mmCIF file of C-alpha atoms in Angstrom:
data_model
loop_
_atom_site.group_PDB
_atom_site.id
_atom_site.type_symbol
_atom_site.label_atom_id
_atom_site.label_comp_id
_atom_site.label_asym_id
_atom_site.label_seq_id
_atom_site.Cartn_x
_atom_site.Cartn_y
_atom_site.Cartn_z
ATOM 1 C CA UNK A 1 0.000 0.000 0.000
ATOM 2 C CA UNK A 2 0.880 3.660 -0.116
ATOM 3 C CA UNK A 3 3.635 4.880 2.190
ATOM 4 C CA UNK A 4 3.562 8.286 3.870
ATOM 5 C CA UNK A 5 6.711 9.772 5.366
ATOM 6 C CA UNK A 6 6.841 12.964 7.376
ATOM 7 C CA UNK A 7 9.838 15.031 8.382
ATOM 8 C CA UNK A 8 11.177 16.137 10.690
ATOM 9 C CA UNK A 9 9.803 13.809 13.362
ATOM 10 C CA UNK A 10 10.355 16.380 16.087
ATOM 11 C CA UNK A 11 10.775 20.135 15.995
ATOM 12 C CA UNK A 12 11.400 22.722 18.706
ATOM 13 C CA UNK A 13 10.904 26.364 17.822
ATOM 14 C CA UNK A 14 11.246 29.664 19.584
ATOM 15 C CA UNK A 15 8.030 31.656 19.487
ATOM 16 C CA UNK A 16 7.970 33.822 16.374
ATOM 17 C CA UNK A 17 10.079 31.476 14.253
ATOM 18 C CA UNK A 18 9.007 30.003 10.927
ATOM 19 C CA UNK A 19 9.052 26.326 9.964
ATOM 20 C CA UNK A 20 8.393 23.947 7.099
ATOM 21 C CA UNK A 21 7.024 20.440 7.564
ATOM 22 C CA UNK A 22 7.284 17.922 4.767
ATOM 23 C CA UNK A 23 5.164 14.953 3.681
ATOM 24 C CA UNK A 24 6.347 12.501 1.018
ATOM 25 C CA UNK A 25 4.038 9.851 -0.386
ATOM 26 C CA UNK A 26 4.863 6.844 -2.502
ATOM 27 C CA UNK A 27 1.948 6.753 -4.945
ATOM 28 C CA UNK A 28 -0.642 8.913 -6.645
ATOM 29 C CA UNK A 29 -3.284 10.320 -4.314
ATOM 30 C CA UNK A 30 -6.886 11.429 -4.577
ATOM 31 C CA UNK A 31 -6.826 13.408 -1.385
ATOM 32 C CA UNK A 32 -4.279 14.883 0.962
ATOM 33 C CA UNK A 33 -5.023 16.533 4.261
ATOM 34 C CA UNK A 34 -3.005 18.184 6.985
ATOM 35 C CA UNK A 35 -4.231 17.835 10.562
ATOM 36 C CA UNK A 36 -3.142 19.361 13.834
ATOM 37 C CA UNK A 37 -3.637 17.264 16.940
ATOM 38 C CA UNK A 38 -3.613 19.532 19.939
ATOM 39 C CA UNK A 39 -2.279 18.486 23.356
ATOM 40 C CA UNK A 40 -5.807 17.416 24.356
ATOM 41 C CA UNK A 41 -5.927 14.913 21.502
ATOM 42 C CA UNK A 42 -8.382 16.736 19.278
ATOM 43 C CA UNK A 43 -7.762 16.414 15.540
ATOM 44 C CA UNK A 44 -8.243 19.656 13.655
ATOM 45 C CA UNK A 45 -8.493 19.857 9.877
ATOM 46 C CA UNK A 46 -5.967 22.379 8.617
ATOM 47 C CA UNK A 47 -5.961 21.896 4.863
ATOM 48 C CA UNK A 48 -7.529 19.699 2.252
ATOM 49 C CA UNK A 49 -4.947 20.017 -0.509
ATOM 50 C CA UNK A 50 -4.536 17.234 -3.090
ATOM 51 C CA UNK A 51 -2.709 19.749 -5.292
ATOM 52 C CA UNK A 52 -1.814 23.420 -5.437
ATOM 53 C CA UNK A 53 -1.333 25.973 -2.690
ATOM 54 C CA UNK A 54 -3.640 27.235 0.031
ATOM 55 C CA UNK A 55 -3.229 29.742 2.818
ATOM 56 C CA UNK A 56 -5.086 30.250 6.067
ATOM 57 C CA UNK A 57 -3.688 32.977 8.267
ATOM 58 C CA UNK A 58 -0.186 32.080 9.417
ATOM 59 C CA UNK A 59 -0.419 28.630 7.858
ATOM 60 C CA UNK A 60 -0.051 27.681 4.249
ATOM 61 C CA UNK A 61 0.353 24.416 2.376
ATOM 62 C CA UNK A 62 1.583 23.343 -1.018
ATOM 63 C CA UNK A 63 1.175 19.961 -2.670
ATOM 64 C CA UNK A 64 3.123 18.997 -5.781
ATOM 65 C CA UNK A 65 1.237 15.873 -6.758
ATOM 66 C CA UNK A 66 3.480 15.016 -9.719
ATOM 67 C CA UNK A 67 6.495 14.902 -7.400
ATOM 68 C CA UNK A 68 4.557 13.269 -4.548
ATOM 69 C CA UNK A 69 5.143 15.661 -1.720
ATOM 70 C CA UNK A 70 3.382 18.289 0.315
ATOM 71 C CA UNK A 71 4.708 21.067 2.516
ATOM 72 C CA UNK A 72 3.111 22.798 5.469
ATOM 73 C CA UNK A 73 4.462 26.243 6.358
ATOM 74 C CA UNK A 74 3.998 27.777 9.771
ATOM 75 C CA UNK A 75 5.001 31.408 10.061
ATOM 76 C CA UNK A 76 5.428 33.476 13.231
ATOM 77 C CA UNK A 77 4.845 30.402 15.367
ATOM 78 C CA UNK A 78 2.935 30.667 18.640
ATOM 79 C CA UNK A 79 2.877 28.415 21.679
ATOM 80 C CA UNK A 80 -0.643 27.338 20.700
ATOM 81 C CA UNK A 81 0.830 25.807 17.541
ATOM 82 C CA UNK A 82 2.369 23.065 19.676
ATOM 83 C CA UNK A 83 1.127 19.548 19.087
ATOM 84 C CA UNK A 84 1.448 16.932 16.395
ATOM 85 C CA UNK A 85 0.972 17.644 12.702
ATOM 86 C CA UNK A 86 -0.222 14.766 10.568
ATOM 87 C CA UNK A 87 -0.301 14.369 6.829
ATOM 88 C CA UNK A 88 -2.962 11.929 5.631
ATOM 89 C CA UNK A 89 -3.518 10.663 2.097
ATOM 90 C CA UNK A 90 -6.074 8.650 0.199
ATOM 91 C CA UNK A 91 -4.475 6.751 -2.656
ATOM 92 C CA UNK A 92 -6.103 6.544 -6.080
ATOM 93 C CA UNK A 93 -8.134 3.382 -6.440
ATOM 94 C CA UNK A 94 -8.953 3.184 -2.741
ATOM 95 C CA UNK A 95 -11.160 4.805 -0.129
ATOM 96 C CA UNK A 96 -8.809 4.466 2.806
ATOM 97 C CA UNK A 97 -6.969 7.389 4.321
ATOM 98 C CA UNK A 98 -3.486 6.578 5.566
ATOM 99 C CA UNK A 99 -1.652 8.736 8.071
ATOM 100 C CA UNK A 100 2.002 9.586 8.281
ATOM 101 C CA UNK A 101 3.848 9.224 11.573
ATOM 102 C CA UNK A 102 3.498 12.935 12.298
ATOM 103 C CA UNK A 103 5.762 15.834 13.232
ATOM 104 C CA UNK A 104 5.765 16.690 16.914
ATOM 105 C CA UNK A 105 6.136 20.456 17.329
ATOM 106 C CA UNK A 106 6.920 22.321 20.520
ATOM 107 C CA UNK A 107 6.961 26.109 20.469
ATOM 108 C CA UNK A 108 8.775 27.732 23.366
ATOM 109 C CA UNK A 109 7.662 31.057 24.796
ATOM 110 C CA UNK B 1 -18.939 19.375 6.824
ATOM 111 C CA UNK B 2 -20.083 16.611 9.160
ATOM 112 C CA UNK B 3 -20.712 16.704 12.903
ATOM 113 C CA UNK B 4 -19.656 13.492 14.608
ATOM 114 C CA UNK B 5 -20.509 12.568 18.184
ATOM 115 C CA UNK B 6 -18.587 9.817 19.933
ATOM 116 C CA UNK B 7 -19.433 8.171 23.225
ATOM 117 C CA UNK B 8 -17.945 7.648 25.707
ATOM 118 C CA UNK B 9 -15.270 10.329 25.555
ATOM 119 C CA UNK B 10 -13.104 8.328 27.934
ATOM 120 C CA UNK B 11 -13.260 5.205 30.051
ATOM 121 C CA UNK B 12 -11.137 3.142 32.372
ATOM 122 C CA UNK B 13 -11.771 -0.576 32.092
ATOM 123 C CA UNK B 14 -10.580 -3.788 33.689
ATOM 124 C CA UNK B 15 -8.719 -6.336 31.600
ATOM 125 C CA UNK B 16 -10.892 -9.082 30.203
ATOM 126 C CA UNK B 17 -13.951 -6.864 29.828
ATOM 127 C CA UNK B 18 -15.382 -5.297 26.655
ATOM 128 C CA UNK B 19 -16.272 -1.716 25.762
ATOM 129 C CA UNK B 20 -18.603 -0.533 23.018
ATOM 130 C CA UNK B 21 -17.936 2.865 21.465
ATOM 131 C CA UNK B 22 -20.722 4.676 19.659
ATOM 132 C CA UNK B 23 -20.397 7.035 16.719
ATOM 133 C CA UNK B 24 -23.319 9.196 15.555
ATOM 134 C CA UNK B 25 -23.150 11.412 12.440
ATOM 135 C CA UNK B 26 -25.515 14.257 11.658
ATOM 136 C CA UNK B 27 -25.902 13.209 8.013
ATOM 137 C CA UNK B 28 -26.160 9.977 6.065
ATOM 138 C CA UNK B 29 -22.817 8.598 4.951
ATOM 139 C CA UNK B 30 -21.982 5.473 3.004
ATOM 140 C CA UNK B 31 -18.706 4.711 4.724
ATOM 141 C CA UNK B 32 -17.523 5.164 8.275
ATOM 142 C CA UNK B 33 -13.977 4.490 9.382
ATOM 143 C CA UNK B 34 -12.594 3.432 12.745
ATOM 144 C CA UNK B 35 -9.035 4.361 13.716
ATOM 145 C CA UNK B 36 -6.818 3.551 16.666
ATOM 146 C CA UNK B 37 -4.124 5.827 18.024
ATOM 147 C CA UNK B 38 -1.807 4.153 20.485
ATOM 148 C CA UNK B 39 0.067 6.385 22.940
ATOM 149 C CA UNK B 40 2.564 8.594 21.140
ATOM 150 C CA UNK B 41 1.774 7.005 17.794
ATOM 151 C CA UNK B 42 -0.003 7.929 14.585
ATOM 152 C CA UNK B 43 -3.501 6.880 13.580
ATOM 153 C CA UNK B 44 -3.985 3.366 12.238
ATOM 154 C CA UNK B 45 -7.078 2.321 10.333
ATOM 155 C CA UNK B 46 -8.893 -0.564 12.030
ATOM 156 C CA UNK B 47 -11.772 -1.102 9.617
ATOM 157 C CA UNK B 48 -14.252 0.412 7.210
ATOM 158 C CA UNK B 49 -17.887 0.059 8.213
ATOM 159 C CA UNK B 50 -20.412 -0.108 5.387
ATOM 160 C CA UNK B 51 -24.145 -0.124 5.954
ATOM 161 C CA UNK B 52 -25.736 -3.448 5.120
ATOM 162 C CA UNK B 53 -22.559 -5.468 4.881
ATOM 163 C CA UNK B 54 -19.779 -6.730 7.094
ATOM 164 C CA UNK B 55 -16.996 -4.366 7.965
ATOM 165 C CA UNK B 56 -13.716 -4.588 6.084
ATOM 166 C CA UNK B 57 -10.791 -5.041 8.449
ATOM 167 C CA UNK B 58 -7.208 -3.978 7.892
ATOM 168 C CA UNK B 59 -4.266 -6.275 8.326
ATOM 169 C CA UNK B 60 -3.660 -6.975 11.992
ATOM 170 C CA UNK B 61 -7.256 -6.381 13.088
ATOM 171 C CA UNK B 62 -9.895 -9.127 13.376
ATOM 172 C CA UNK B 63 -13.632 -9.145 13.814
ATOM 173 C CA UNK B 64 -13.545 -11.239 16.991
ATOM 174 C CA UNK B 65 -11.462 -8.597 18.738
ATOM 175 C CA UNK B 66 -13.073 -5.490 17.196
ATOM 176 C CA UNK B 67 -16.652 -6.315 16.166
ATOM 177 C CA UNK B 68 -18.362 -3.452 14.348
ATOM 178 C CA UNK B 69 -22.029 -2.770 13.758
ATOM 179 C CA UNK B 70 -23.496 -0.408 11.175
ATOM 180 C CA UNK B 71 -27.294 -0.572 11.522
ATOM 181 C CA UNK B 72 -27.997 2.572 9.456
ATOM 182 C CA UNK B 73 -26.318 5.364 7.503
ATOM 183 C CA UNK B 74 -25.783 7.645 10.506
ATOM 184 C CA UNK B 75 -24.578 5.295 13.252
ATOM 185 C CA UNK B 76 -21.871 2.752 13.983
ATOM 186 C CA UNK B 77 -20.389 1.011 16.997
ATOM 187 C CA UNK B 78 -16.955 -0.459 17.626
ATOM 188 C CA UNK B 79 -16.479 -2.967 20.431
ATOM 189 C CA UNK B 80 -13.076 -3.620 21.941
ATOM 190 C CA UNK B 81 -13.373 -7.174 23.256
ATOM 191 C CA UNK B 82 -11.526 -9.045 25.987
ATOM 192 C CA UNK B 83 -9.386 -6.014 26.669
ATOM 193 C CA UNK B 84 -5.769 -6.011 27.775
ATOM 194 C CA UNK B 85 -3.537 -3.060 28.726
ATOM 195 C CA UNK B 86 -2.187 -3.090 25.148
ATOM 196 C CA UNK B 87 -5.623 -1.916 23.991
ATOM 197 C CA UNK B 88 -5.176 1.379 25.831
ATOM 198 C CA UNK B 89 -5.501 3.904 23.020
ATOM 199 C CA UNK B 90 -7.618 6.642 21.556
ATOM 200 C CA UNK B 91 -10.286 5.243 19.244
ATOM 201 C CA UNK B 92 -11.688 7.594 16.620
ATOM 202 C CA UNK B 93 -14.457 7.324 14.113
ATOM 203 C CA UNK B 94 -14.382 9.316 10.908
ATOM 204 C CA UNK B 95 -16.499 9.966 7.855
ATOM 205 C CA UNK B 96 -15.814 11.474 4.446
ATOM 206 C CA UNK B 97 -17.538 14.650 3.395
ATOM 207 C CA UNK B 98 -20.440 14.584 0.984
ATOM 208 C CA UNK B 99 -19.467 14.244 -2.650
ATOM 209 C CA UNK B 100 -16.314 12.981 -4.252
ATOM 210 C CA UNK B 101 -12.785 13.948 -3.246
ATOM 211 C CA UNK B 102 -13.925 15.325 0.048
ATOM 212 C CA UNK B 103 -11.912 15.624 3.173
ATOM 213 C CA UNK B 104 -12.200 13.338 6.146
ATOM 214 C CA UNK B 105 -13.891 14.456 9.356
ATOM 215 C CA UNK B 106 -13.176 13.023 12.801
ATOM 216 C CA UNK B 107 -15.059 12.636 16.010
ATOM 217 C CA UNK B 108 -13.450 13.791 19.242
ATOM 218 C CA UNK B 109 -12.331 10.259 20.064
ATOM 219 C CA UNK B 110 -12.627 7.837 22.953
ATOM 220 C CA UNK B 111 -9.691 7.677 25.335
ATOM 221 C CA UNK B 112 -9.529 4.114 26.646
ATOM 222 C CA UNK B 113 -7.331 2.981 29.513
ATOM 223 C CA UNK B 114 -7.205 -0.703 30.440
ATOM 224 C CA UNK B 115 -5.903 -1.669 33.860
#
């Protein structure tokens, strides 16, 4: 089945810093989503982005489907950005969504 | 978007017992998915629940351990049977949005601890 790899696995930032999280996938995808899981375990949809670029406030994401990767940009990070960021993909020809291992982010005040 | 209610939100159970988790969606959906998130890990798909047919289980998950019911298009249950401490996890149900190529929505999850 499709493989999803996220990097880096862990990231520590000083408040106000910028960061880029990467998601590589091994096969063509129908869907790609970025989620933020907050410290209380809640999964929050950030972006639905099978291709192209989207922006939402301090966050933006780009997916280059032909090269099988997606990037999540966090600018001017805040302590509330802490948590785990997951990339999740649905491969073509299937209805299952597979998650990457996640990037664990800690933003220091 | 879809609104998903999961019950219970958390529970502490004794080994050897079973727990049934309920998932209610505010709209009719063809497929519902059940995921497990072990402590510090990512989400792993347990099974896909289709209305009117048996659930489809992923490798490593079996019906005897995780029986699933799907009596209608808005409701599903997952039972964690004969629990052991290794079953301590967050269990989440999810549904796709309406239409094709729609994003996945998640319930708030059930935090299960097995003593």
